[in-house]
mmCIF file of C-alpha atoms in Angstrom:
data_model
loop_
_atom_site.group_PDB
_atom_site.id
_atom_site.type_symbol
_atom_site.label_atom_id
_atom_site.label_comp_id
_atom_site.label_asym_id
_atom_site.label_seq_id
_atom_site.Cartn_x
_atom_site.Cartn_y
_atom_site.Cartn_z
ATOM 1 C CA MET A 1 68.052 -41.582 16.685
ATOM 2 C CA SER A 2 65.526 -44.055 18.023
ATOM 3 C CA LYS A 3 63.707 -46.272 15.536
ATOM 4 C CA ASP A 4 60.276 -45.420 17.034
ATOM 5 C CA LEU A 5 60.219 -41.654 16.706
ATOM 6 C CA ARG A 6 57.074 -39.606 17.158
ATOM 7 C CA ILE A 7 56.244 -37.503 14.115
ATOM 8 C CA ASN A 8 53.841 -34.674 13.236
ATOM 9 C CA GLU A 9 50.502 -34.953 15.134
ATOM 10 C CA GLU A 10 51.907 -37.707 17.379
ATOM 11 C CA ILE A 11 54.023 -35.062 19.166
ATOM 12 C CA ARG A 12 51.846 -34.032 22.131
ATOM 13 C CA VAL A 13 53.890 -31.392 23.953
ATOM 14 C CA ARG A 14 53.218 -27.664 24.163
ATOM 15 C CA GLU A 15 56.530 -26.392 22.792
ATOM 16 C CA VAL A 16 59.686 -27.778 21.197
ATOM 17 C CA ARG A 17 63.224 -26.737 20.399
ATOM 18 C CA LEU A 18 63.238 -26.748 16.602
ATOM 19 C CA VAL A 19 66.132 -27.731 14.327
ATOM 20 C CA GLY A 20 65.930 -27.010 10.589
ATOM 21 C CA THR A 21 66.740 -29.313 7.671
ATOM 22 C CA ASP A 22 70.393 -28.194 7.585
ATOM 23 C CA GLY A 23 70.888 -28.477 11.341
ATOM 24 C CA GLU A 24 70.282 -24.776 12.012
ATOM 25 C CA GLN A 25 68.763 -23.883 15.405
ATOM 26 C CA LEU A 26 65.346 -22.230 14.908
ATOM 27 C CA GLY A 27 64.651 -21.643 18.619
ATOM 28 C CA ILE A 28 61.824 -22.712 20.941
ATOM 29 C CA LEU A 29 58.427 -22.686 19.264
ATOM 30 C CA ALA A 30 54.896 -23.814 19.993
ATOM 31 C CA VAL A 31 54.492 -27.304 18.540
ATOM 32 C CA ARG A 32 51.667 -26.123 16.237
ATOM 33 C CA ASP A 33 53.970 -23.447 14.749
ATOM 34 C CA ALA A 34 56.783 -25.970 14.272
ATOM 35 C CA LEU A 35 54.371 -28.379 12.597
ATOM 36 C CA ARG A 36 53.100 -25.603 10.293
ATOM 37 C CA MET A 37 56.704 -24.761 9.265
ATOM 38 C CA ALA A 38 57.356 -28.417 8.402
ATOM 39 C CA GLN A 39 54.119 -28.690 6.402
ATOM 40 C CA GLU A 40 54.921 -25.521 4.448
ATOM 41 C CA ARG A 41 58.084 -27.261 3.223
ATOM 42 C CA ASN A 42 56.244 -30.547 2.519
ATOM 43 C CA LEU A 43 58.333 -32.207 5.214
ATOM 44 C CA ASP A 44 57.748 -33.863 8.591
ATOM 45 C CA LEU A 45 58.250 -32.684 12.147
ATOM 46 C CA VAL A 46 60.206 -35.435 13.911
ATOM 47 C CA GLU A 47 60.854 -35.623 17.666
ATOM 48 C CA VAL A 48 64.557 -36.564 17.885
ATOM 49 C CA ALA A 49 65.232 -35.982 21.599
ATOM 50 C CA PRO A 50 62.017 -36.552 23.596
ATOM 51 C CA MET A 51 63.778 -36.452 27.003
ATOM 52 C CA ALA A 52 65.187 -32.945 26.509
ATOM 53 C CA LYS A 53 63.416 -29.989 28.099
ATOM 54 C CA PRO A 54 61.790 -28.865 25.889
ATOM 55 C CA PRO A 55 61.918 -31.877 23.503
ATOM 56 C CA VAL A 56 64.027 -31.367 20.375
ATOM 57 C CA CYS A 57 62.268 -31.713 17.025
ATOM 58 C CA ARG A 58 63.734 -31.630 13.546
ATOM 59 C CA ILE A 59 62.209 -30.795 10.175
ATOM 60 C CA MET A 60 63.060 -33.628 7.761
ATOM 61 C CA ASP A 61 61.778 -36.037 5.137
ATOM 62 C CA TYR A 62 60.918 -38.883 7.507
ATOM 63 C CA GLY A 63 60.231 -41.418 4.724
ATOM 64 C CA LYS A 64 63.661 -40.745 3.184
ATOM 65 C CA TYR A 65 65.309 -40.979 6.621
ATOM 66 C CA LYS A 66 63.692 -44.391 7.292
ATOM 67 C CA PHE A 67 64.742 -45.660 3.850
ATOM 68 C CA GLU A 68 68.364 -44.572 4.340
ATOM 69 C CA GLN A 69 68.418 -46.030 7.846
ATOM 70 C CA SER A 70 67.225 -49.458 6.628
ATOM 71 C CA LYS A 71 69.769 -49.287 3.787
ATOM 72 C CA ARG A 72 72.595 -48.630 6.291
ATOM 73 C CA GLU A 73 71.410 -51.545 8.444
ATOM 74 C CA ARG A 74 71.404 -53.877 5.419
ATOM 75 C CA GLU A 75 74.945 -52.797 4.506
ATOM 76 C CA ALA A 76 76.106 -53.361 8.087
ATOM 77 C CA ARG A 77 74.597 -56.870 8.077
ATOM 78 C CA LYS A 78 76.384 -57.676 4.793
ATOM 79 C CA LYS A 79 79.733 -56.678 6.295
ATOM 80 C CA GLN A 80 79.248 -58.904 9.329
ATOM 81 C CA LYS A 81 81.034 -62.232 8.833
ATOM 82 C CA ILE A 82 79.472 -65.089 10.754
ATOM 83 C CA VAL A 83 82.376 -67.136 12.102
ATOM 84 C CA SER A 84 81.548 -70.796 12.520
ATOM 85 C CA ILE A 85 83.676 -73.482 14.130
ATOM 86 C CA LYS A 86 84.609 -76.472 11.971
ATOM 87 C CA GLU A 87 85.911 -79.642 13.582
ATOM 88 C CA VAL A 88 88.825 -81.797 12.483
ATOM 89 C CA LYS A 89 89.063 -85.148 14.285
ATOM 90 C CA LEU A 90 92.283 -87.179 14.538
ATOM 91 C CA ARG A 91 93.458 -90.344 16.301
ATOM 92 C CA PRO A 92 96.819 -90.499 18.136
ATOM 93 C CA ASN A 93 98.095 -93.241 15.770
ATOM 94 C CA ILE A 94 96.904 -91.547 12.545
ATOM 95 C CA GLU A 95 98.776 -92.392 9.317
ATOM 96 C CA ASP A 96 100.749 -89.634 7.554
ATOM 97 C CA HIS A 97 98.448 -89.746 4.506
ATOM 98 C CA ASP A 98 95.333 -89.303 6.673
ATOM 99 C CA PHE A 99 97.040 -86.534 8.647
ATOM 100 C CA ASP A 100 97.809 -84.665 5.423
ATOM 101 C CA THR A 101 94.133 -84.922 4.381
ATOM 102 C CA LYS A 102 92.970 -83.589 7.756
ATOM 103 C CA ALA A 103 95.541 -80.764 7.572
ATOM 104 C CA ARG A 104 94.292 -79.753 4.094
ATOM 105 C CA ASN A 105 90.730 -79.645 5.443
ATOM 106 C CA ALA A 106 91.842 -77.456 8.368
ATOM 107 C CA ILE A 107 93.667 -75.083 5.988
ATOM 108 C CA ARG A 108 90.580 -74.827 3.762
ATOM 109 C CA PHE A 109 88.348 -74.002 6.749
ATOM 110 C CA LEU A 110 90.806 -71.358 7.988
ATOM 111 C CA GLU A 111 91.081 -69.772 4.532
ATOM 112 C CA ASP A 112 87.274 -69.520 4.483
ATOM 113 C CA GLY A 113 87.470 -67.523 7.732
ATOM 114 C CA ASP A 114 86.227 -70.274 10.076
ATOM 115 C CA LYS A 115 87.777 -71.342 13.356
ATOM 116 C CA VAL A 116 88.991 -74.937 13.569
ATOM 117 C CA LYS A 117 88.416 -77.167 16.568
ATOM 118 C CA VAL A 118 91.044 -79.914 16.540
ATOM 119 C CA THR A 119 89.862 -83.004 18.435
ATOM 120 C CA ILE A 120 92.245 -85.857 19.246
ATOM 121 C CA MET A 121 90.147 -88.918 20.111
ATOM 122 C CA PHE A 122 91.667 -91.421 22.542
ATOM 123 C CA ARG A 123 90.427 -95.000 22.823
ATOM 124 C CA GLY A 124 91.047 -97.452 25.626
ATOM 125 C CA ARG A 125 94.512 -97.110 27.144
ATOM 126 C CA GLU A 126 95.597 -94.445 24.615
ATOM 127 C CA ILE A 127 94.461 -91.823 27.136
ATOM 128 C CA THR A 128 97.470 -92.782 29.305
ATOM 129 C CA HIS A 129 99.710 -91.218 26.635
ATOM 130 C CA PRO A 130 98.373 -87.670 26.239
ATOM 131 C CA GLU A 131 101.781 -86.554 24.966
ATOM 132 C CA LEU A 132 101.022 -88.331 21.657
ATOM 133 C CA GLY A 133 97.910 -86.175 21.206
ATOM 134 C CA ARG A 134 99.833 -83.046 22.183
ATOM 135 C CA GLN A 135 102.556 -83.823 19.594
ATOM 136 C CA LEU A 136 99.842 -84.218 16.962
ATOM 137 C CA CYS A 137 98.313 -80.850 17.902
ATOM 138 C CA VAL A 138 101.716 -79.143 17.719
ATOM 139 C CA ARG A 139 102.345 -80.770 14.322
ATOM 140 C CA LEU A 140 98.996 -79.577 12.925
ATOM 141 C CA ALA A 141 99.416 -76.089 14.408
ATOM 142 C CA GLU A 142 102.850 -75.891 12.724
ATOM 143 C CA VAL A 143 101.364 -76.852 9.315
ATOM 144 C CA CYS A 144 98.653 -74.187 9.698
ATOM 145 C CA LYS A 145 100.955 -71.579 11.289
ATOM 146 C CA PRO A 146 101.244 -69.329 8.172
ATOM 147 C CA ILE A 147 97.479 -68.718 8.151
ATOM 148 C CA SER A 148 96.370 -69.260 11.756
ATOM 149 C CA ASN A 149 97.013 -68.627 15.422
ATOM 150 C CA VAL A 150 96.426 -71.018 18.312
ATOM 151 C CA GLU A 151 93.473 -69.529 20.174
ATOM 152 C CA ARG A 152 93.406 -72.311 22.766
ATOM 153 C CA ASP A 153 96.257 -74.690 23.511
ATOM 154 C CA ALA A 154 95.730 -78.449 23.483
ATOM 155 C CA LYS A 155 93.880 -79.547 26.618
ATOM 156 C CA VAL A 156 92.421 -82.904 27.678
ATOM 157 C CA GLU A 157 88.634 -82.897 28.087
ATOM 158 C CA GLY A 158 87.242 -86.303 29.091
ATOM 159 C CA ARG A 159 88.621 -88.830 26.576
ATOM 160 C CA ASN A 160 89.478 -86.162 24.004
ATOM 161 C CA MET A 161 92.125 -83.494 23.613
ATOM 162 C CA ILE A 162 90.924 -80.163 22.206
ATOM 163 C CA MET A 163 92.846 -77.348 20.513
ATOM 164 C CA ILE A 164 91.325 -74.336 18.722
ATOM 165 C CA LEU A 165 92.908 -72.536 15.765
ATOM 166 C CA THR A 166 91.686 -69.160 14.564
ATOM 167 C CA PRO A 167 92.411 -67.659 11.123
ATOM 168 C CA LYS A 168 94.725 -64.685 10.679
ATOM 169 C CA ALA A 169 92.681 -61.840 9.181
ATOM 170 C CA GLU A 170 95.092 -61.172 6.319
ATOM 171 C CA THR A 171 95.023 -64.758 5.039
ATOM 172 C CA GLN A 172 91.270 -65.193 4.579
ATOM 173 C CA ARG A 173 90.337 -66.152 1.039
ATOM 174 C CA GLU A 174 88.750 -63.492 -1.167
ATOM 175 C CA PRO A 175 85.251 -64.282 -2.535
ATOM 176 C CA LYS A 176 85.369 -66.142 -5.844
ATOM 177 C CA ALA A 177 85.140 -63.968 -8.962
ATOM 178 C CA GLU A 178 81.845 -64.105 -10.822
ATOM 179 C CA LYS A 179 81.729 -66.195 -13.982
ATOM 180 C CA PRO A 180 81.228 -64.409 -17.344
ATOM 181 C CA ARG A 181 77.528 -63.843 -18.020
ATOM 182 C CA ASP A 182 77.221 -65.176 -21.571
ATOM 183 C CA ALA A 183 78.954 -67.610 -23.926
ATOM 184 C CA LYS A 184 80.738 -64.884 -25.947
ATOM 185 C CA THR A 185 82.224 -63.333 -22.816
ATOM 186 C CA ALA A 186 83.304 -66.804 -21.657
ATOM 187 C CA GLU A 187 85.020 -67.470 -25.006
ATOM 188 C CA LYS A 188 86.862 -64.155 -24.806
ATOM 189 C CA ALA A 189 87.963 -64.909 -21.262
ATOM 190 C CA GLU A 190 89.238 -68.360 -22.204
ATOM 191 C CA ALA A 191 90.907 -67.379 -25.543
ATOM 192 C CA PRO A 192 94.666 -66.764 -25.138
ATOM 193 C CA ALA A 193 95.823 -63.204 -25.792
ATOM 194 C CA LYS A 194 97.996 -62.461 -28.843
ATOM 195 C CA GLY A 195 101.530 -63.730 -28.381
ATOM 196 C CA GLU A 196 100.443 -66.304 -25.777
ATOM 197 C CA VAL A 197 100.633 -70.020 -26.449
ATOM 198 C CA SER A 198 97.967 -72.154 -24.827
ATOM 199 C CA GLU A 199 99.247 -75.377 -23.334
#
């Protein structure tokens, strides 16, 4: 149904095909008769198919319909995950320790459901050895392989090499559990169960 539906006195046609509250077909009626039937039930006459000949109208609680429609839209918006692209920058001669840090960052981004843009930055004559950047991309893709796919292979763009990793749906991290609401609940949650030994 359209968001901007004509209702009750806004419907300015001579006759309509009327549908009841349970979807039953009530036939073609003069609009004034259809409106009277809706009013007798304390409901609204809503034009649901204005382009039909004659237009189709339904008897319904329009306020309730609008409320439920906005509720459905809110739920749909909640379910939509906005995927952002996070960038991880590396140099061709990066140290192993720094590489490990960058790899951990990439894994964290992927687990959060974000794409990762891997940028290898070349300086000076380093650009004459693109294979070093490609090896680095392959190495990082291998580390992230359990939780990601390569969406775009490593490719030189200007003085950089770009590769894009995208998270596998089944490996995205679940939202963090809510903390206990009060101190007593927190104490119960932290206290070891009988038979357990806290370290």
